[in-house]
Amino acid sequence: MSEPRPAQLGFPRLRRVDLQSFSLYAQQPDVSLPIARGVTCLAGANGIGKSTFLSAVTFALTGRVPVPHRGYSSADEYYQESASFSSDFFSGRIHENDRRSSSISIEFELRDQIFRITRGLFEGNGLRSLAIRPIANASDAGLADDSTLSDSDRQRVYATQLTQAMGLKSFDQFVFLQHFVFTFDESRRLLFWNEKALEAALFIAFGANPEHQVAADNSRREMERAESLGRNVKWQALQVSKRIDSLTESTRAKANFPELEAQYHQLEAARDSTAHAAEQADAKAADEDLALANASAELLALRSEYSKAFAQHIGKRSSAAHHPLVVEAVTEARCSLCGVTAPSVRDSVARRIASHVCPLCETPLSTTESADIATLKALDEQLAAAQKRLESAGAARSRLAATRDQFRRDAQAAAAAIRAFEEQHAEIMRRLQSNNAVRPEGLQQELERLTIELKALTQTSKDHYQARDQHKAVLRRLQDELEQHYRAAEVDFVPIFRSLAERFIGIDLDIAVERRTTGVALVLEFRSTRRRELYELSESQRFFLDIALRMALAQFISDRAAPAPLYIDTPEGSLDIAYEARAGEMFAQFVTGGHDILMTANINSSQLLRKLAGRCGAERMKLVRMTEWAELSEVQVEEGPLFQEAYAIIEKDLASGGS
Amino acid sequence: MADPESYQASYDLLAIAERLERVWDGVTAAELHLVAYVACLLAIYRKRPASDWGYAFIRSPWGAPFSPDLEASCNALRVGGFLDARTDVLTTTPSGRDFLAFLSGGSQHGWRTQFLDGACSSALAVPAGAMRNAVQEEPSLRRSSVHRQPRPLLTAGDTVALYEQFGVLAEVVGTDVSDLMVPSVVWLTYLSEAKRLEEQRLALAETGSLESRHRVD
């Protein structure tokens, strides 16, 4: 006989979100957003921080930011291990100068109380302020906030009060529900296909009380721990067993020990000599490397000198006797300047050239050209010699490198031979290394000691496996009980889920509980076929059926006075317009049932938003223009009128929609 | 930035001008850059890395191949009286020829002679326009032609495709050919022919599409 349905839980309903110095929203870093009942949809452009807003709200509530792609093991482990991710999540989103001043404040009601908290964006384990008052009180006078409390004390008080008001066993459970069940964020973590997380959610929703979820988490953890210990000890036992085998082998080998010892010493000598030869070859190769580098440097320096001498030579006026004007005057007796052609032209120019003066201005001519050429010639010879040295050093280096590589291979082979010997005669080696002498009489004693150790390890391993089986049995009992409770509650739960899911998918479907070796799971059925695997549904079907499950769980476990809201990040995905409209219908149905949705969406005239707006109307849905918060990209600014047009369409649907 | 002290560029300029002016009246600056580029390609054909050549080439919007080092050296040699450029063609002066003879006897430039000889012989064997058109089809220049900005030529990435073509070329002409004019002319002819066939194919495709358009009309 199953127990009655557990007491229903209350959930925080947001009334207001205030961001201070939230520098990601450059145009409006101090955001103040009242949250109305029904849907609050923050619509904006790509990349302006829609997902970050939802993460910030979740962080305010829980002190943690959902860790993408992190599996679930247990609620307390998740809470501990998500701390470091959360502490750094806002780096890069918040300017360095705003780290201290940035904070988020939220106000929410929970049953008959109002909570108001402020949390620094880099302070997941503390609260800067906390105020709790009954809803009936109009003012904050006499609130629970105590300025004498430290930030971490405030967090402790908050966690205790919140957990108690919700009806949960621990704050970790709230964090788990908020991150895994009621938030559908950009990492698209799916509940249906995450067996451990789904089972934990089912324990909270259908278990006799929330403690069963903690007990199941503990049993599972202890079971896994005992299994791991059992495996480790079994491995140790295997090593001892191998050692016993080796020792037994050594005992047999003790007769020919002197021979083995001699063999080992031979191998050692070979290893040492090859290692020494390899070291020497290394040193020689290093010397030759240096010689090569030196020859390279010499060549480079000489080339540079050659290049300078070359430039100096061609930079000077060439020999006047070779100048084209002079050549023309001497060979053709013609002056290119005045055009006169006469033998006197040739004679006059030739005479001046012979006197080493310029035929045009009579300035004495430089006679250093031959010196430049001599320098170039000398450098050329030095370069040729340096090139030979470089080639020679290169050849020597190649030869030595080949020799060195051969020695290295020999040394490696010798070392490998030693290792093989040591593995084959492990016990003898151990004794050789510890005492530098083998005492075969001690082998038997060691064998006996190891046999005792093996026996103890085998027993310990058995104990661990026994403990594992005990924890498994406890978990099984809890799972049996959960299955019973679920079956008892099916009559209420399944219609809730089916109604939401069919609203979206439009075909008959069912949901059934299934016992697997890993635990209790829910499985979808379409047209009498169970779809257990991810690939059996399209991506968008998976997303929205998962959202339907979350909505159904929210409806099922909520106290009507404090219904669980859903936090949904850009759900539109890749749906066609028909399914977009159906998804809008599903969301509207959830809201009509008294729940809130805080969601983000890319601003476009998608049917999801339009249908939702049409069904909810302005009374139950509020559209927030997020494009006014952050700086837009050039493309977004250029196409700004398109955003305005899309906002206008949805706002028109809101105005004409609802009851 | 061009290096006016690039002695390899200066040597190549003098060597190319001196070889070509034996047959032609002189050589234009564009021809100098083109022949020097072919010489560099021949060095790559002989498995020398392009970086050993001593100066680099680029494709610029104003012409290709172009070497800033060659240009700077050309100016320096003209100012120094080693090259004469009283018209738009360059010729070597007696000083230039003396200096070239001196350099050719040294140790620093001898290895380039076979490549410069091969390129100059090709320039004399293949009409200048055909040679320029053919070189535009070589992989490095062809790839760079899609860019509007100046691009370095014969980079490591380009030479892979070049080696593929040179591999085929070596199979055709044999690897023991000592005169590089043979593979050079075969290769330039192949590039030129490949371009002609491609143009023919495009023209046929265009005609075909026009005809089918007429039929539809």
mmCIF file of C-alpha atoms in Angstrom, chain B residues 79-200:
data_model
loop_
_atom_site.group_PDB
_atom_site.id
_atom_site.type_symbol
_atom_site.label_atom_id
_atom_site.label_comp_id
_atom_site.label_asym_id
_atom_site.label_seq_id
_atom_site.Cartn_x
_atom_site.Cartn_y
_atom_site.Cartn_z
ATOM 1 C CA VAL B 79 73.757 56.464 -60.707
ATOM 2 C CA GLY B 80 77.130 54.733 -60.385
ATOM 3 C CA GLY B 81 77.552 54.628 -64.162
ATOM 4 C CA PHE B 82 77.448 50.833 -64.436
ATOM 5 C CA LEU B 83 74.237 50.869 -66.425
ATOM 6 C CA ASP B 84 73.270 53.327 -69.081
ATOM 7 C CA ALA B 85 69.633 54.347 -69.308
ATOM 8 C CA ARG B 86 69.524 57.341 -71.564
ATOM 9 C CA THR B 87 66.487 55.836 -73.306
ATOM 10 C CA ASP B 88 63.893 53.472 -71.774
ATOM 11 C CA VAL B 89 66.216 50.521 -72.359
ATOM 12 C CA LEU B 90 69.153 49.657 -70.154
ATOM 13 C CA THR B 91 72.610 48.727 -71.385
ATOM 14 C CA THR B 92 75.789 48.026 -69.509
ATOM 15 C CA THR B 93 78.566 50.589 -69.591
ATOM 16 C CA PRO B 94 82.217 49.587 -69.937
ATOM 17 C CA SER B 95 82.473 50.047 -66.142
ATOM 18 C CA GLY B 96 79.506 47.738 -65.737
ATOM 19 C CA ARG B 97 81.042 45.097 -67.966
ATOM 20 C CA ASP B 98 84.411 45.343 -66.193
ATOM 21 C CA PHE B 99 82.692 45.002 -62.828
ATOM 22 C CA LEU B 100 80.609 42.054 -64.055
ATOM 23 C CA ALA B 101 83.759 40.319 -65.294
ATOM 24 C CA PHE B 102 85.369 40.904 -61.922
ATOM 25 C CA LEU B 103 82.348 39.536 -60.030
ATOM 26 C CA SER B 104 82.001 36.517 -62.328
ATOM 27 C CA GLY B 105 85.558 35.509 -61.450
ATOM 28 C CA GLY B 106 84.790 35.594 -57.710
ATOM 29 C CA SER B 107 83.223 32.958 -55.481
ATOM 30 C CA GLN B 108 79.937 34.616 -54.650
ATOM 31 C CA HIS B 109 78.027 34.578 -57.891
ATOM 32 C CA GLY B 110 79.249 31.607 -59.910
ATOM 33 C CA TRP B 111 76.438 29.352 -58.705
ATOM 34 C CA ARG B 112 73.841 31.658 -60.223
ATOM 35 C CA THR B 113 75.350 31.580 -63.686
ATOM 36 C CA GLN B 114 73.542 28.431 -64.851
ATOM 37 C CA PHE B 115 70.159 29.868 -63.817
ATOM 38 C CA LEU B 116 70.794 33.285 -65.367
ATOM 39 C CA ASP B 117 72.073 31.606 -68.541
ATOM 40 C CA GLY B 118 68.983 29.376 -68.700
ATOM 41 C CA ALA B 119 66.602 32.295 -68.204
ATOM 42 C CA CYS B 120 68.383 34.559 -70.720
ATOM 43 C CA SER B 121 68.516 31.798 -73.349
ATOM 44 C CA SER B 122 64.782 31.242 -72.868
ATOM 45 C CA ALA B 123 64.138 34.963 -73.233
ATOM 46 C CA LEU B 124 65.986 34.874 -76.526
ATOM 47 C CA ALA B 125 64.172 31.728 -77.678
ATOM 48 C CA VAL B 126 60.618 32.645 -76.671
ATOM 49 C CA PRO B 127 59.016 35.931 -77.763
ATOM 50 C CA ALA B 128 58.959 38.424 -74.866
ATOM 51 C CA GLY B 129 55.166 38.736 -74.805
ATOM 52 C CA ALA B 130 54.705 34.966 -74.841
ATOM 53 C CA MET B 131 57.197 34.571 -72.028
ATOM 54 C CA ARG B 132 55.431 37.183 -69.911
ATOM 55 C CA ASN B 133 52.035 35.558 -70.535
ATOM 56 C CA ALA B 134 53.410 32.117 -69.745
ATOM 57 C CA VAL B 135 55.023 33.241 -66.476
ATOM 58 C CA GLN B 136 51.699 34.730 -65.364
ATOM 59 C CA GLU B 137 50.388 31.133 -65.396
ATOM 60 C CA GLU B 138 53.020 29.778 -63.006
ATOM 61 C CA PRO B 139 51.315 28.688 -59.761
ATOM 62 C CA SER B 140 52.599 31.424 -57.451
ATOM 63 C CA LEU B 141 51.708 34.309 -59.773
ATOM 64 C CA ARG B 142 48.438 32.685 -60.778
ATOM 65 C CA ARG B 143 47.321 32.252 -57.175
ATOM 66 C CA SER B 144 48.277 35.785 -56.240
ATOM 67 C CA SER B 145 46.314 37.217 -59.162
ATOM 68 C CA VAL B 146 43.059 37.060 -57.199
ATOM 69 C CA HIS B 147 44.357 39.568 -54.645
ATOM 70 C CA ARG B 148 44.185 43.307 -54.985
ATOM 71 C CA GLN B 149 46.918 44.011 -52.470
ATOM 72 C CA PRO B 150 50.626 43.355 -53.103
ATOM 73 C CA ARG B 151 51.493 39.710 -52.353
ATOM 74 C CA PRO B 152 54.864 38.071 -51.865
ATOM 75 C CA LEU B 153 55.641 35.478 -54.504
ATOM 76 C CA LEU B 154 57.284 32.055 -54.164
ATOM 77 C CA THR B 155 56.378 31.661 -50.513
ATOM 78 C CA ALA B 156 56.617 28.252 -48.851
ATOM 79 C CA GLY B 157 52.924 27.600 -49.567
ATOM 80 C CA ASP B 158 53.327 28.380 -53.267
ATOM 81 C CA THR B 159 56.322 26.196 -53.858
ATOM 82 C CA VAL B 160 54.395 22.988 -53.133
ATOM 83 C CA ALA B 161 52.348 23.410 -56.336
ATOM 84 C CA LEU B 162 55.464 24.525 -58.170
ATOM 85 C CA TYR B 163 57.335 21.378 -57.152
ATOM 86 C CA GLU B 164 54.453 19.277 -58.457
ATOM 87 C CA GLN B 165 54.776 20.879 -61.889
ATOM 88 C CA PHE B 166 58.557 20.636 -61.765
ATOM 89 C CA GLY B 167 58.291 16.948 -60.877
ATOM 90 C CA VAL B 168 56.327 16.317 -64.053
ATOM 91 C CA LEU B 169 58.719 18.524 -66.024
ATOM 92 C CA ALA B 170 61.745 16.570 -64.787
ATOM 93 C CA GLU B 171 60.061 13.351 -65.930
ATOM 94 C CA VAL B 172 59.469 14.824 -69.391
ATOM 95 C CA VAL B 173 62.878 16.369 -70.054
ATOM 96 C CA GLY B 174 64.950 14.055 -67.860
ATOM 97 C CA THR B 175 66.942 15.004 -64.802
ATOM 98 C CA ASP B 176 70.401 14.876 -66.372
ATOM 99 C CA VAL B 177 69.917 17.894 -68.658
ATOM 100 C CA SER B 178 72.742 20.306 -67.918
ATOM 101 C CA ASP B 179 71.489 23.263 -69.968
ATOM 102 C CA LEU B 180 68.524 24.693 -68.123
ATOM 103 C CA MET B 181 67.243 26.324 -71.289
ATOM 104 C CA VAL B 182 65.630 22.990 -72.233
ATOM 105 C CA PRO B 183 63.328 22.556 -69.225
ATOM 106 C CA SER B 184 62.763 26.303 -69.125
ATOM 107 C CA VAL B 185 61.476 26.518 -72.692
ATOM 108 C CA VAL B 186 59.440 23.302 -72.333
ATOM 109 C CA TRP B 187 57.830 24.612 -69.183
ATOM 110 C CA LEU B 188 57.087 28.095 -70.552
ATOM 111 C CA THR B 189 55.584 26.499 -73.664
ATOM 112 C CA TYR B 190 53.460 24.200 -71.496
ATOM 113 C CA LEU B 191 52.178 27.142 -69.425
ATOM 114 C CA SER B 192 51.436 29.132 -72.543
ATOM 115 C CA GLU B 193 49.613 26.196 -74.161
ATOM 116 C CA ALA B 194 47.639 25.468 -70.993
ATOM 117 C CA LYS B 195 46.462 29.057 -70.951
ATOM 118 C CA ARG B 196 45.472 28.930 -74.597
ATOM 119 C CA LEU B 197 43.466 25.726 -74.087
ATOM 120 C CA GLU B 198 41.744 27.185 -71.033
ATOM 121 C CA GLU B 199 40.779 30.301 -72.982
ATOM 122 C CA GLN B 200 39.516 28.119 -75.822
#
